[in-house]
Tab-separated table of C-alpha atoms and ligand atoms in Angstrom:
chain	number	residue	atom	x	y	z
A	1	MET	CA	-239.890	182.036	-121.151
A	2	PRO	CA	-241.262	178.502	-120.946
A	3	ASP	CA	-240.624	176.452	-117.805
A	4	LEU	CA	-237.137	175.063	-117.832
A	5	LYS	CA	-237.173	171.348	-118.456
A	6	THR	CA	-235.170	169.567	-115.775
A	7	THR	CA	-235.351	166.026	-117.068
A	8	PRO	CA	-234.444	166.048	-120.731
A	9	ALA	CA	-235.547	163.097	-122.851
A	10	GLN	CA	-232.975	160.689	-124.324
A	11	THR	CA	-233.927	161.861	-127.766
A	12	ASP	CA	-233.345	165.595	-127.234
A	13	PHE	CA	-231.271	166.918	-130.148
A	14	LEU	CA	-232.087	163.780	-132.177
A	15	PRO	CA	-228.822	161.918	-131.675
A	16	GLU	CA	-229.964	158.880	-133.753
A	17	ILE	CA	-230.673	160.980	-136.860
A	18	HIS	CA	-227.544	163.139	-136.561
A	19	GLY	CA	-225.362	160.118	-135.784
A	20	GLN	CA	-226.643	158.308	-138.887
A	21	ASN	CA	-226.119	161.357	-141.091
A	22	LEU	CA	-222.615	161.772	-139.806
A	23	ARG	CA	-221.733	158.124	-140.274
A	24	ARG	CA	-222.972	158.342	-143.828
A	25	LYS	CA	-220.992	161.434	-144.784
A	26	THR	CA	-217.756	160.647	-142.876
A	27	ARG	CA	-217.017	157.163	-144.201
A	28	ARG	CA	-213.440	157.932	-145.118
A	29	SER	CA	-212.817	159.211	-141.619
A	30	PHE	CA	-214.222	155.960	-140.243
A	31	GLU	CA	-212.028	153.858	-142.574
A	32	GLN	CA	-208.974	155.908	-141.656
A	33	TYR	CA	-209.745	155.527	-137.969
A	34	GLN	CA	-209.952	151.732	-138.365
A	35	ARG	CA	-206.686	151.665	-140.268
A	36	ALA	CA	-204.907	153.918	-137.760
A	37	ARG	CA	-205.989	151.717	-134.871
A	38	ARG	CA	-204.067	148.809	-136.309
A	39	THR	CA	-200.756	150.610	-135.746
A	40	LEU	CA	-201.397	153.701	-133.635
A	41	ALA	CA	-202.409	152.995	-130.033
A	42	GLY	CA	-206.124	153.829	-129.828
A	43	GLY	CA	-206.056	155.435	-133.291
A	44	VAL	CA	-205.467	158.860	-131.724
A	45	SER	CA	-202.429	160.859	-130.575
A	46	SER	CA	-203.894	162.183	-127.311
A	47	GLY	CA	-206.168	160.278	-124.943
A	48	MET	CA	-208.432	163.338	-124.828
A	49	ARG	CA	-209.467	162.627	-128.474
A	50	ARG	CA	-210.456	159.017	-127.880
A	51	ASN	CA	-214.136	159.462	-127.044
A	52	ALA	CA	-215.230	161.609	-129.974
A	53	ARG	CA	-218.686	160.941	-131.452
A	54	PRO	CA	-219.559	159.268	-133.754
A	55	TYR	CA	-215.806	158.391	-133.851
A	56	PRO	CA	-212.676	160.553	-134.127
A	57	LEU	CA	-212.895	162.353	-137.467
A	58	ALA	CA	-209.847	163.028	-139.613
A	59	TYR	CA	-209.152	166.461	-141.110
A	60	ASP	CA	-206.883	167.500	-143.920
A	61	ASP	CA	-207.362	171.240	-144.382
A	62	GLY	CA	-208.150	174.390	-142.470
A	63	THR	CA	-208.456	178.010	-143.364
A	64	GLY	CA	-209.510	180.913	-141.124
A	65	SER	CA	-212.542	179.876	-139.090
A	66	GLN	CA	-213.162	176.677	-141.092
A	67	VAL	CA	-211.804	173.188	-140.979
A	68	PHE	CA	-212.400	170.412	-143.540
A	69	ASP	CA	-212.554	166.672	-142.880
A	70	ILE	CA	-211.129	164.106	-145.303
A	71	ASP	CA	-214.596	163.427	-146.713
A	72	GLY	CA	-214.751	167.100	-147.783
A	73	ASN	CA	-217.219	168.290	-145.139
A	74	ALA	CA	-216.670	171.829	-143.895
A	75	TYR	CA	-217.096	172.897	-140.275
A	76	LEU	CA	-217.070	176.234	-138.547
A	77	ASP	CA	-214.379	175.465	-136.014
A	78	TYR	CA	-214.946	176.382	-132.345
A	79	GLY	CA	-212.598	173.641	-131.044
A	80	LEU	CA	-209.572	175.404	-132.579
A	81	ALA	CA	-207.297	172.411	-131.912
A	82	TRP	CA	-208.213	172.694	-128.187
A	83	GLY	CA	-207.262	176.320	-128.069
A	84	PRO	CA	-204.014	177.167	-129.849
A	85	LEU	CA	-205.516	178.581	-133.057
A	86	ILE	CA	-206.229	182.061	-131.719
A	87	LEU	CA	-205.718	183.468	-135.262
A	88	GLY	CA	-207.733	180.651	-136.868
A	89	HIS	CA	-206.314	178.053	-139.268
A	90	SER	CA	-203.252	178.818	-141.358
A	91	HIS	CA	-202.979	182.540	-140.771
A	92	PRO	CA	-200.916	183.770	-143.738
A	93	ALA	CA	-198.311	185.561	-141.564
A	94	VAL	CA	-197.697	182.425	-139.502
A	95	VAL	CA	-197.571	180.121	-142.514
A	96	GLU	CA	-195.154	182.434	-144.292
A	97	ALA	CA	-192.878	182.661	-141.285
A	98	ILE	CA	-192.761	178.876	-141.016
A	99	GLN	CA	-192.048	178.469	-144.732
A	100	ARG	CA	-189.326	181.077	-144.650
A	101	GLN	CA	-187.679	179.477	-141.632
A	102	ALA	CA	-188.061	175.917	-142.983
A	103	ALA	CA	-186.152	176.881	-146.109
A	104	ARG	CA	-183.247	178.073	-143.899
A	105	ALA	CA	-182.995	175.577	-141.049
A	106	LEU	CA	-185.378	173.411	-139.053
A	107	THR	CA	-183.426	173.362	-135.842
A	108	PHE	CA	-179.981	174.108	-134.509
A	109	GLY	CA	-179.902	172.838	-130.919
A	110	ALA	CA	-178.016	176.094	-130.422
A	111	GLN	CA	-178.611	179.811	-130.178
A	112	HIS	CA	-180.271	181.933	-132.854
A	113	GLU	CA	-181.801	185.363	-132.970
A	114	LEU	CA	-185.472	184.337	-132.826
A	115	GLU	CA	-184.940	183.238	-129.215
A	116	TYR	CA	-184.209	186.700	-127.850
A	117	GLN	CA	-186.610	188.337	-130.286
A	118	VAL	CA	-189.543	186.278	-129.009
A	119	ALA	CA	-188.303	186.636	-125.394
A	120	GLU	CA	-188.261	190.418	-125.849
A	121	LEU	CA	-191.770	190.399	-127.233
A	122	LEU	CA	-192.990	188.291	-124.326
A	123	THR	CA	-191.285	190.293	-121.567
A	124	GLY	CA	-192.784	193.443	-123.133
A	125	ILE	CA	-196.296	191.982	-122.865
A	126	ILE	CA	-196.529	189.724	-119.804
A	127	PRO	CA	-196.629	191.609	-116.492
A	128	CYS	CA	-194.722	188.998	-114.426
A	129	ALA	CA	-192.076	188.345	-117.059
A	130	ASP	CA	-188.585	189.618	-116.318
A	131	LEU	CA	-187.231	186.461	-117.909
A	132	VAL	CA	-188.689	183.588	-119.910
A	133	CYS	CA	-187.676	180.094	-120.962
A	134	PHE	CA	-189.088	177.842	-123.632
A	135	ALA	CA	-190.210	174.216	-123.955
A	136	ASN	CA	-192.626	172.367	-126.250
A	137	SER	CA	-195.763	171.580	-124.269
A	138	GLY	CA	-197.725	172.832	-121.299
A	139	THR	CA	-197.027	169.630	-119.402
A	140	GLU	CA	-193.285	170.161	-119.629
A	141	ILE	CA	-193.292	173.837	-118.730
A	142	ILE	CA	-195.440	173.224	-115.632
A	143	GLN	CA	-192.952	170.612	-114.505
A	144	VAL	CA	-190.214	173.267	-114.729
A	145	ALA	CA	-192.375	175.810	-112.901
A	146	LEU	CA	-193.098	173.454	-110.002
A	147	ARG	CA	-189.471	172.379	-109.768
A	148	LEU	CA	-188.411	176.022	-109.697
A	149	THR	CA	-190.797	176.813	-106.819
A	150	ARG	CA	-189.324	173.922	-104.793
A	151	ALA	CA	-185.826	175.179	-105.471
A	152	ALA	CA	-186.743	178.763	-104.563
A	153	THR	CA	-188.491	177.942	-101.309
A	154	GLY	CA	-186.766	174.746	-100.144
A	155	ARG	CA	-190.267	173.251	-99.695
A	156	ARG	CA	-191.773	170.213	-101.370
A	157	LYS	CA	-195.579	170.536	-101.465
A	158	PHE	CA	-197.810	172.594	-103.708
A	159	LEU	CA	-201.431	173.631	-103.492
A	160	LYS	CA	-203.712	173.049	-106.457
A	161	PHE	CA	-207.447	173.425	-106.921
A	162	GLU	CA	-209.816	170.632	-107.702
A	163	GLY	CA	-210.833	170.455	-111.367
A	164	HIS	CA	-207.817	172.481	-112.565
A	165	TYR	CA	-205.667	170.825	-115.236
A	166	HIS	CA	-201.939	171.337	-115.313
A	167	GLY	CA	-200.844	168.694	-117.799
A	168	TRP	CA	-200.437	164.976	-117.579
A	169	SER	CA	-197.203	164.537	-115.603
A	170	ASP	CA	-197.259	162.242	-112.583
A	171	GLU	CA	-197.100	165.160	-110.182
A	172	ALA	CA	-199.663	167.472	-111.812
A	173	LEU	CA	-202.376	165.080	-112.994
A	174	ILE	CA	-204.208	164.822	-109.751
A	175	ALA	CA	-207.578	166.019	-108.445
A	176	TYR	CA	-208.560	166.788	-112.027
A	177	HIS	CA	-212.008	165.315	-112.599
A	178	PRO	CA	-212.733	163.141	-109.535
A	179	LYS	CA	-216.090	161.501	-108.970
A	180	ALA	CA	-218.571	162.982	-106.459
A	181	THR	CA	-217.745	160.167	-104.080
A	182	ASP	CA	-213.996	160.871	-104.100
A	183	GLU	CA	-212.721	162.837	-101.133
A	184	LEU	CA	-211.372	166.228	-102.009
A	185	GLU	CA	-208.574	165.968	-99.477
A	186	LYS	CA	-207.420	162.477	-100.520
A	187	PRO	CA	-206.794	162.833	-104.245
A	188	ALA	CA	-205.932	159.662	-106.145
A	189	PRO	CA	-203.777	159.449	-109.250
A	190	VAL	CA	-205.984	159.780	-112.330
A	191	GLY	CA	-204.598	156.920	-114.435
A	192	ALA	CA	-202.847	153.580	-114.064
A	193	GLY	CA	-199.082	153.666	-113.555
A	194	GLN	CA	-198.972	157.154	-112.077
A	195	LEU	CA	-196.833	157.518	-109.015
A	196	PRO	CA	-198.851	158.378	-105.920
A	197	ASN	CA	-198.393	162.066	-105.080
A	198	ASN	CA	-198.328	163.007	-101.419
A	199	GLN	CA	-196.766	166.365	-102.163
A	200	VAL	CA	-199.999	167.974	-103.367
A	201	VAL	CA	-202.700	169.562	-101.225
A	202	VAL	CA	-206.013	170.288	-102.843
A	203	ALA	CA	-208.411	173.161	-102.206
A	204	GLU	CA	-211.800	174.169	-103.523
A	205	TRP	CA	-211.855	176.881	-106.171
A	206	ASN	CA	-213.487	180.157	-105.143
A	207	ASN	CA	-213.647	179.074	-101.481
A	208	PRO	CA	-211.370	181.287	-99.390
A	209	ALA	CA	-212.462	179.596	-96.156
A	210	HIS	CA	-211.309	176.262	-97.516
A	211	VAL	CA	-208.007	177.670	-98.793
A	212	GLU	CA	-207.537	179.184	-95.331
A	213	GLN	CA	-208.074	175.810	-93.696
A	214	VAL	CA	-205.644	174.056	-96.067
A	215	LEU	CA	-203.036	176.730	-95.511
A	216	ASP	CA	-203.476	176.615	-91.719
A	217	ARG	CA	-202.548	172.965	-91.932
A	218	HIS	CA	-199.865	173.009	-94.673
A	219	GLY	CA	-198.905	176.692	-95.246
A	220	SER	CA	-195.327	176.316	-93.989
A	221	GLU	CA	-194.608	173.343	-96.310
A	222	ILE	CA	-196.068	174.813	-99.493
A	223	SER	CA	-193.787	175.988	-102.290
A	224	ALA	CA	-196.485	177.132	-104.690
A	225	ILE	CA	-200.137	177.881	-105.162
A	226	ILE	CA	-201.004	177.021	-108.787
A	227	CYS	CA	-204.277	177.687	-110.542
A	228	GLU	CA	-205.949	178.313	-113.865
A	229	PRO	CA	-206.932	181.936	-113.264
A	230	LEU	CA	-210.097	181.174	-115.276
A	231	LEU	CA	-210.999	177.567	-114.554
A	232	ALA	CA	-211.298	176.706	-118.252
A	233	ASN	CA	-210.829	172.924	-117.898
A	234	SER	CA	-213.900	172.490	-115.680
A	235	GLY	CA	-216.690	174.731	-116.842
A	236	CYS	CA	-214.849	178.019	-117.608
A	237	ILE	CA	-215.531	179.174	-114.069
A	238	PRO	CA	-214.121	182.633	-113.424
A	239	ALA	CA	-212.441	183.500	-110.158
A	240	ALA	CA	-214.974	185.225	-107.868
A	241	PRO	CA	-214.301	188.942	-107.404
A	242	GLY	CA	-211.304	189.338	-105.144
A	243	PHE	CA	-210.324	185.630	-105.221
A	244	LEU	CA	-207.159	186.049	-107.361
A	245	GLU	CA	-206.098	188.981	-105.162
A	246	TYR	CA	-206.745	186.778	-102.171
A	247	LEU	CA	-204.484	184.017	-103.563
A	248	ARG	CA	-201.810	186.612	-104.336
A	249	GLU	CA	-201.885	187.804	-100.747
A	250	LYS	CA	-201.978	184.329	-99.213
A	251	ALA	CA	-199.106	183.009	-101.331
A	252	THR	CA	-196.892	185.872	-100.236
A	253	ALA	CA	-197.996	185.560	-96.602
A	254	CYS	CA	-197.081	181.902	-96.382
A	255	GLY	CA	-193.821	182.262	-98.317
A	256	ALA	CA	-195.012	180.380	-101.423
A	257	LEU	CA	-194.910	181.424	-105.043
A	258	LEU	CA	-198.101	182.068	-107.010
A	259	ILE	CA	-198.249	180.377	-110.435
A	260	PHE	CA	-200.888	181.273	-112.969
A	261	ASP	CA	-201.284	178.476	-115.445
A	262	GLU	CA	-202.109	180.686	-118.469
A	263	VAL	CA	-201.940	177.842	-121.002
A	264	ILE	CA	-205.537	178.696	-121.967
A	265	THR	CA	-205.967	182.306	-120.812
A	266	GLY	CA	-202.585	183.467	-122.223
A	267	PHE	CA	-202.965	185.689	-125.315
A	268	ARG	CA	-206.668	184.770	-125.340
A	269	VAL	CA	-208.652	186.644	-122.720
A	270	ASP	CA	-206.401	189.673	-123.289
A	271	LEU	CA	-203.084	190.357	-124.968
A	272	ALA	CA	-201.573	190.163	-121.485
A	273	GLY	CA	-203.696	187.142	-120.571
A	274	ALA	CA	-205.328	186.785	-117.175
A	275	GLN	CA	-202.766	189.076	-115.602
A	276	GLY	CA	-203.750	191.849	-117.956
A	277	ARG	CA	-207.443	191.077	-117.754
A	278	TRP	CA	-207.768	190.880	-113.976
A	279	GLY	CA	-204.780	192.898	-112.836
A	280	VAL	CA	-203.204	190.318	-110.520
A	281	THR	CA	-199.515	189.541	-111.091
A	282	PRO	CA	-198.236	186.104	-110.093
A	283	ASP	CA	-194.585	185.179	-109.527
A	284	LEU	CA	-194.554	182.725	-112.434
A	285	ALA	CA	-196.868	182.030	-115.367
A	286	THR	CA	-197.032	179.218	-117.896
A	287	TYR	CA	-198.153	179.446	-121.554
A	288	ALA	CA	-198.609	176.831	-124.254
A	289	LYS	CA	-201.574	177.211	-126.582
A	290	ALA	CA	-202.255	180.601	-128.199
A	291	VAL	CA	-198.690	181.746	-127.575
A	292	GLY	CA	-197.534	179.548	-130.468
A	293	GLY	CA	-200.518	180.217	-132.733
A	294	GLY	CA	-200.733	176.482	-133.536
A	295	VAL	CA	-197.184	175.146	-133.185
A	296	PRO	CA	-195.641	173.291	-130.211
A	297	LEU	CA	-194.283	176.012	-127.973
A	298	SER	CA	-194.532	176.564	-124.251
A	299	VAL	CA	-193.189	179.384	-122.117
A	300	LEU	CA	-192.393	179.922	-118.482
A	301	ALA	CA	-192.353	183.594	-117.558
A	302	GLY	CA	-191.358	184.950	-114.157
A	303	ARG	CA	-189.605	187.275	-111.842
A	304	SER	CA	-185.808	187.365	-112.188
A	305	GLU	CA	-185.246	186.484	-108.570
A	306	TYR	CA	-186.730	183.041	-109.342
A	307	MET	CA	-185.905	182.627	-113.024
A	308	ASP	CA	-182.247	183.259	-112.110
A	309	LEU	CA	-182.222	179.739	-110.678
A	310	ILE	CA	-182.712	178.504	-114.220
A	311	ALA	CA	-180.305	181.112	-115.595
A	312	ARG	CA	-177.558	179.867	-113.240
A	313	GLY	CA	-178.284	176.211	-113.974
A	314	ASP	CA	-179.315	175.355	-110.415
A	315	VAL	CA	-182.723	174.256	-111.661
A	316	VAL	CA	-182.434	171.916	-114.652
A	317	HIS	CA	-184.383	172.978	-117.704
A	318	ALA	CA	-183.469	171.047	-120.838
A	319	GLY	CA	-184.876	169.809	-124.127
A	320	THR	CA	-183.454	168.984	-127.520
A	321	LEU	CA	-186.084	170.933	-129.425
A	322	ASN	CA	-186.560	173.761	-126.905
A	323	GLY	CA	-186.643	177.124	-128.627
A	324	ASN	CA	-186.388	175.581	-132.097
A	325	PRO	CA	-186.465	178.198	-134.862
A	326	LEU	CA	-189.435	176.719	-136.672
A	327	CYS	CA	-191.755	177.144	-133.670
A	328	LEU	CA	-190.299	180.457	-132.646
A	329	ALA	CA	-190.698	181.844	-136.155
A	330	ALA	CA	-194.355	180.928	-136.043
A	331	ALA	CA	-194.806	182.305	-132.514
A	332	LYS	CA	-193.064	185.570	-133.399
A	333	ALA	CA	-195.401	186.033	-136.373
A	334	ALA	CA	-198.479	185.150	-134.287
A	335	ILE	CA	-197.526	187.392	-131.357
A	336	GLU	CA	-196.781	190.315	-133.700
A	337	VAL	CA	-200.279	189.974	-135.206
A	338	LEU	CA	-201.833	189.731	-131.743
A	339	ALA	CA	-199.839	192.640	-130.352
A	340	ALA	CA	-200.454	195.023	-133.310
A	341	GLY	CA	-201.934	198.309	-132.148
A	342	ASN	CA	-201.388	197.195	-128.547
A	343	GLY	CA	-203.774	194.283	-128.970
A	344	SER	CA	-206.336	196.176	-131.036
A	345	LEU	CA	-207.997	192.958	-132.264
A	346	TYR	CA	-209.033	191.886	-128.780
A	347	PRO	CA	-212.171	194.023	-128.303
A	348	ALA	CA	-213.758	192.600	-131.476
A	349	LEU	CA	-212.671	189.067	-130.534
A	350	ARG	CA	-214.252	189.502	-127.118
A	351	ALA	CA	-217.448	190.984	-128.562
A	352	ARG	CA	-217.868	188.049	-130.982
A	353	GLY	CA	-217.290	185.545	-128.156
A	354	GLU	CA	-219.931	187.254	-126.071
A	355	ARG	CA	-222.452	187.557	-128.895
A	356	LEU	CA	-222.061	183.833	-129.630
A	357	ARG	CA	-222.249	182.781	-126.004
A	358	HIS	CA	-225.355	184.855	-125.211
A	359	GLY	CA	-227.062	183.887	-128.486
A	360	ILE	CA	-226.583	180.177	-127.748
A	361	GLU	CA	-227.811	180.640	-124.204
A	362	GLN	CA	-230.860	182.527	-125.344
A	363	ALA	CA	-231.792	179.992	-128.074
A	364	LEU	CA	-231.506	177.031	-125.674
A	365	ARG	CA	-233.401	178.779	-122.900
A	366	THR	CA	-236.169	179.836	-125.184
A	367	ALA	CA	-236.490	176.196	-126.260
A	368	GLY	CA	-236.905	175.300	-122.563
A	369	PHE	CA	-233.509	173.781	-121.770
A	370	PRO	CA	-231.858	174.490	-118.428
A	371	VAL	CA	-228.600	176.071	-119.565
A	372	VAL	CA	-225.801	178.053	-118.005
A	373	THR	CA	-222.936	179.710	-119.852
A	374	SER	CA	-219.816	181.075	-118.267
A	375	GLY	CA	-216.318	182.141	-119.315
A	376	ASP	CA	-214.606	185.196	-120.675
A	377	GLY	CA	-214.944	186.593	-124.198
A	378	PRO	CA	-213.358	184.150	-126.647
A	379	VAL	CA	-213.423	181.133	-124.339
A	380	PHE	CA	-216.649	180.012	-122.723
A	381	GLN	CA	-218.635	176.998	-121.613
A	382	VAL	CA	-222.178	175.852	-122.387
A	383	SER	CA	-223.596	173.554	-119.671
A	384	PHE	CA	-226.969	172.004	-119.287
A	385	MET	CA	-227.710	172.787	-115.654
A	386	CYS	CA	-229.891	175.151	-113.676
A	387	ASP	CA	-227.469	177.240	-111.594
A	388	PRO	CA	-224.048	178.665	-112.347
A	389	ALA	CA	-221.096	176.737	-110.975
A	390	SER	CA	-218.531	178.310	-108.655
A	391	SER	CA	-216.237	175.298	-108.321
A	392	TYR	CA	-215.527	171.895	-109.922
A	393	ARG	CA	-218.062	169.871	-107.895
A	394	ASP	CA	-220.914	172.116	-109.056
A	395	MET	CA	-220.112	171.004	-112.598
A	396	LEU	CA	-221.041	167.415	-111.698
A	397	ARG	CA	-224.665	168.587	-111.852
A	398	ALA	CA	-224.334	169.407	-115.555
A	399	ASP	CA	-225.962	166.971	-117.966
A	400	ALA	CA	-222.955	165.816	-120.001
A	401	SER	CA	-224.842	163.344	-122.171
A	402	LEU	CA	-227.361	165.984	-123.230
A	403	TYR	CA	-224.453	168.269	-124.183
A	404	SER	CA	-222.881	165.417	-126.134
A	405	ASN	CA	-226.101	165.106	-128.153
A	406	PHE	CA	-226.105	168.830	-128.765
A	407	ALA	CA	-222.476	168.618	-129.955
A	408	LEU	CA	-223.338	165.748	-132.272
A	409	ALA	CA	-226.180	167.740	-133.830
A	410	LEU	CA	-223.903	170.740	-134.281
A	411	LEU	CA	-221.285	168.599	-135.982
A	412	ASP	CA	-223.799	167.181	-138.389
A	413	LEU	CA	-224.887	170.714	-139.301
A	414	GLY	CA	-221.311	171.884	-139.803
A	415	VAL	CA	-220.233	173.304	-136.413
A	416	LEU	CA	-217.278	171.655	-134.662
A	417	VAL	CA	-217.109	171.993	-130.872
A	418	LEU	CA	-215.140	170.239	-128.144
A	419	PRO	CA	-216.872	167.398	-126.297
A	420	ASP	CA	-216.683	168.974	-122.839
A	421	GLY	CA	-218.794	172.083	-123.473
A	422	ARG	CA	-215.945	174.549	-124.023
A	423	TRP	CA	-216.049	176.880	-127.029
A	424	TYR	CA	-213.120	178.813	-128.458
A	425	VAL	CA	-213.506	181.777	-130.809
A	426	SER	CA	-210.647	182.982	-133.010
A	427	ALA	CA	-209.764	186.325	-134.549
A	428	ALA	CA	-210.644	184.721	-137.885
A	429	HIS	CA	-214.308	184.221	-136.983
A	430	SER	CA	-216.439	186.895	-138.596
A	431	ASP	CA	-219.752	188.363	-137.524
A	432	ASN	CA	-221.219	186.378	-140.351
A	433	ASP	CA	-219.784	183.095	-138.922
A	434	ILE	CA	-221.292	183.894	-135.543
A	435	GLU	CA	-224.746	184.674	-137.038
A	436	GLN	CA	-224.616	181.527	-139.156
A	437	THR	CA	-223.722	179.465	-136.055
A	438	LEU	CA	-226.583	180.959	-134.092
A	439	GLN	CA	-229.001	180.087	-136.915
A	440	ILE	CA	-227.774	176.500	-136.786
A	441	VAL	CA	-228.215	176.437	-133.006
A	442	GLN	CA	-231.705	177.819	-133.491
A	443	SER	CA	-232.572	175.122	-136.057
A	444	ILE	CA	-231.282	172.400	-133.698
A	445	CYS	CA	-233.455	173.830	-130.933
A	446	SER	CA	-236.550	173.896	-133.099
A	447	ALA	CA	-236.081	170.442	-134.631
A	448	GLY	CA	-234.501	168.634	-131.721
A	449	ARG	CA	-237.179	169.007	-129.086
A	450	THR	CA	-239.387	165.990	-128.219
B	1	LIG	N1	-202.504	173.632	-118.438
B	1	LIG	C1	-203.716	173.925	-118.921
B	1	LIG	C2	-204.564	174.966	-118.256
B	1	LIG	C3	-204.194	173.259	-120.050
B	1	LIG	O1	-205.425	173.501	-120.536
B	1	LIG	C4	-203.355	172.304	-120.671
B	1	LIG	C5	-203.775	171.539	-121.921
B	1	LIG	N2	-205.093	171.485	-122.168
B	1	LIG	C6	-202.095	172.036	-120.117
B	1	LIG	C7	-201.703	172.721	-118.982
B	1	LIG	C8	-201.170	171.048	-120.699
B	1	LIG	O2	-200.681	171.494	-121.896
B	1	LIG	P1	-200.169	170.418	-123.005
B	1	LIG	O3	-201.363	169.684	-123.516
B	1	LIG	O4	-199.527	171.321	-124.029
B	1	LIG	O5	-199.180	169.541	-122.321
């Protein structure tokens, strides 16, 4: 293997050439973006999409592992709408379920049979689920989860880990991606207008000594320990062996509830999510992406002793479109496909994710780039850095602008990835898709070196 290059040149991955090519072949996207900005704030519907290069592209079609932009360019899609499309685009069973339901009724604001049918499916799959409740986004369902833990314990604070993302509510959007100079223990609100949150205490991921210290100081005031059981939002950093078990034990010992935010891991790393994959059962778990297969659905699952607070109406959980039949019809179809044969599609999904991840790593390393990959099967991260990360601050060593050039080159050659280094693989990706992607990566490595 050649020496790893530690100071990449500005021109690595030829951003000028790929940027020009893309601007040439995505003119309609550019025009649409300009038009949208005149009436739609920022021209995008989520702030996370604002900084796309060369500009946010517009899409009008998707099928299986491919998505098509409005200029007619096709991309192998490893962004998968930021995760929900576990079955790929427009899986026929999901589309048919939506069409069938749409012809009958869009929403009732009242009870219907899909509610208990999906609840029965979920409680049969998710280890911590005696009861579930529904909402429409991850942000909302985490708000319910945190409220529930306060009601159950009579305590106000919660412990979160730096770099973990739990939605964009005032209380949860904190200590997400702070700068190296920000103090871990004095987290500031992320954006303007957010209320200051003095009810959160922050610990370092994978650092039991630090968790211990924080709990020594605040343990008796903490209602919940919340985490992404695989830190997917900051480098796909797995929990170190024993760390999830440690959190389980510590939460119980200090009288707090353990929440797994399974918005990304749920129905992705295993049919039973992180709980199934790593064998640790939290008190509550939240779901929002793959669980709906591409429609707005979020789920809180938990032990009856806590969920009963919602059942009795002590904890308020409301929402006009909660449990609407359109989304539940789609989710039921998606979960049935995922659960068929007790999750028999997962081994192949995992194997494809691993083949892709290791192929990318090998190609980049052989070309001399310092690269680290991490994650679990169908969700992983590619980072330009020398050593693996064990917590958020380690990720600050990654070369984000080099990755951004790599992503731009991939886009030009027909591979769509998220801007932050995360890759998602769906059950619709074939071996052929993976091999084709690896050939493209190889060609970028050969051409893009200066
Ligand atoms: N938790 C995690 C782990 C997430 O990744 C996200 C979204 N990326 C959320 C919560 C928030 O979900 P939503 O965007 O549906 O509000």
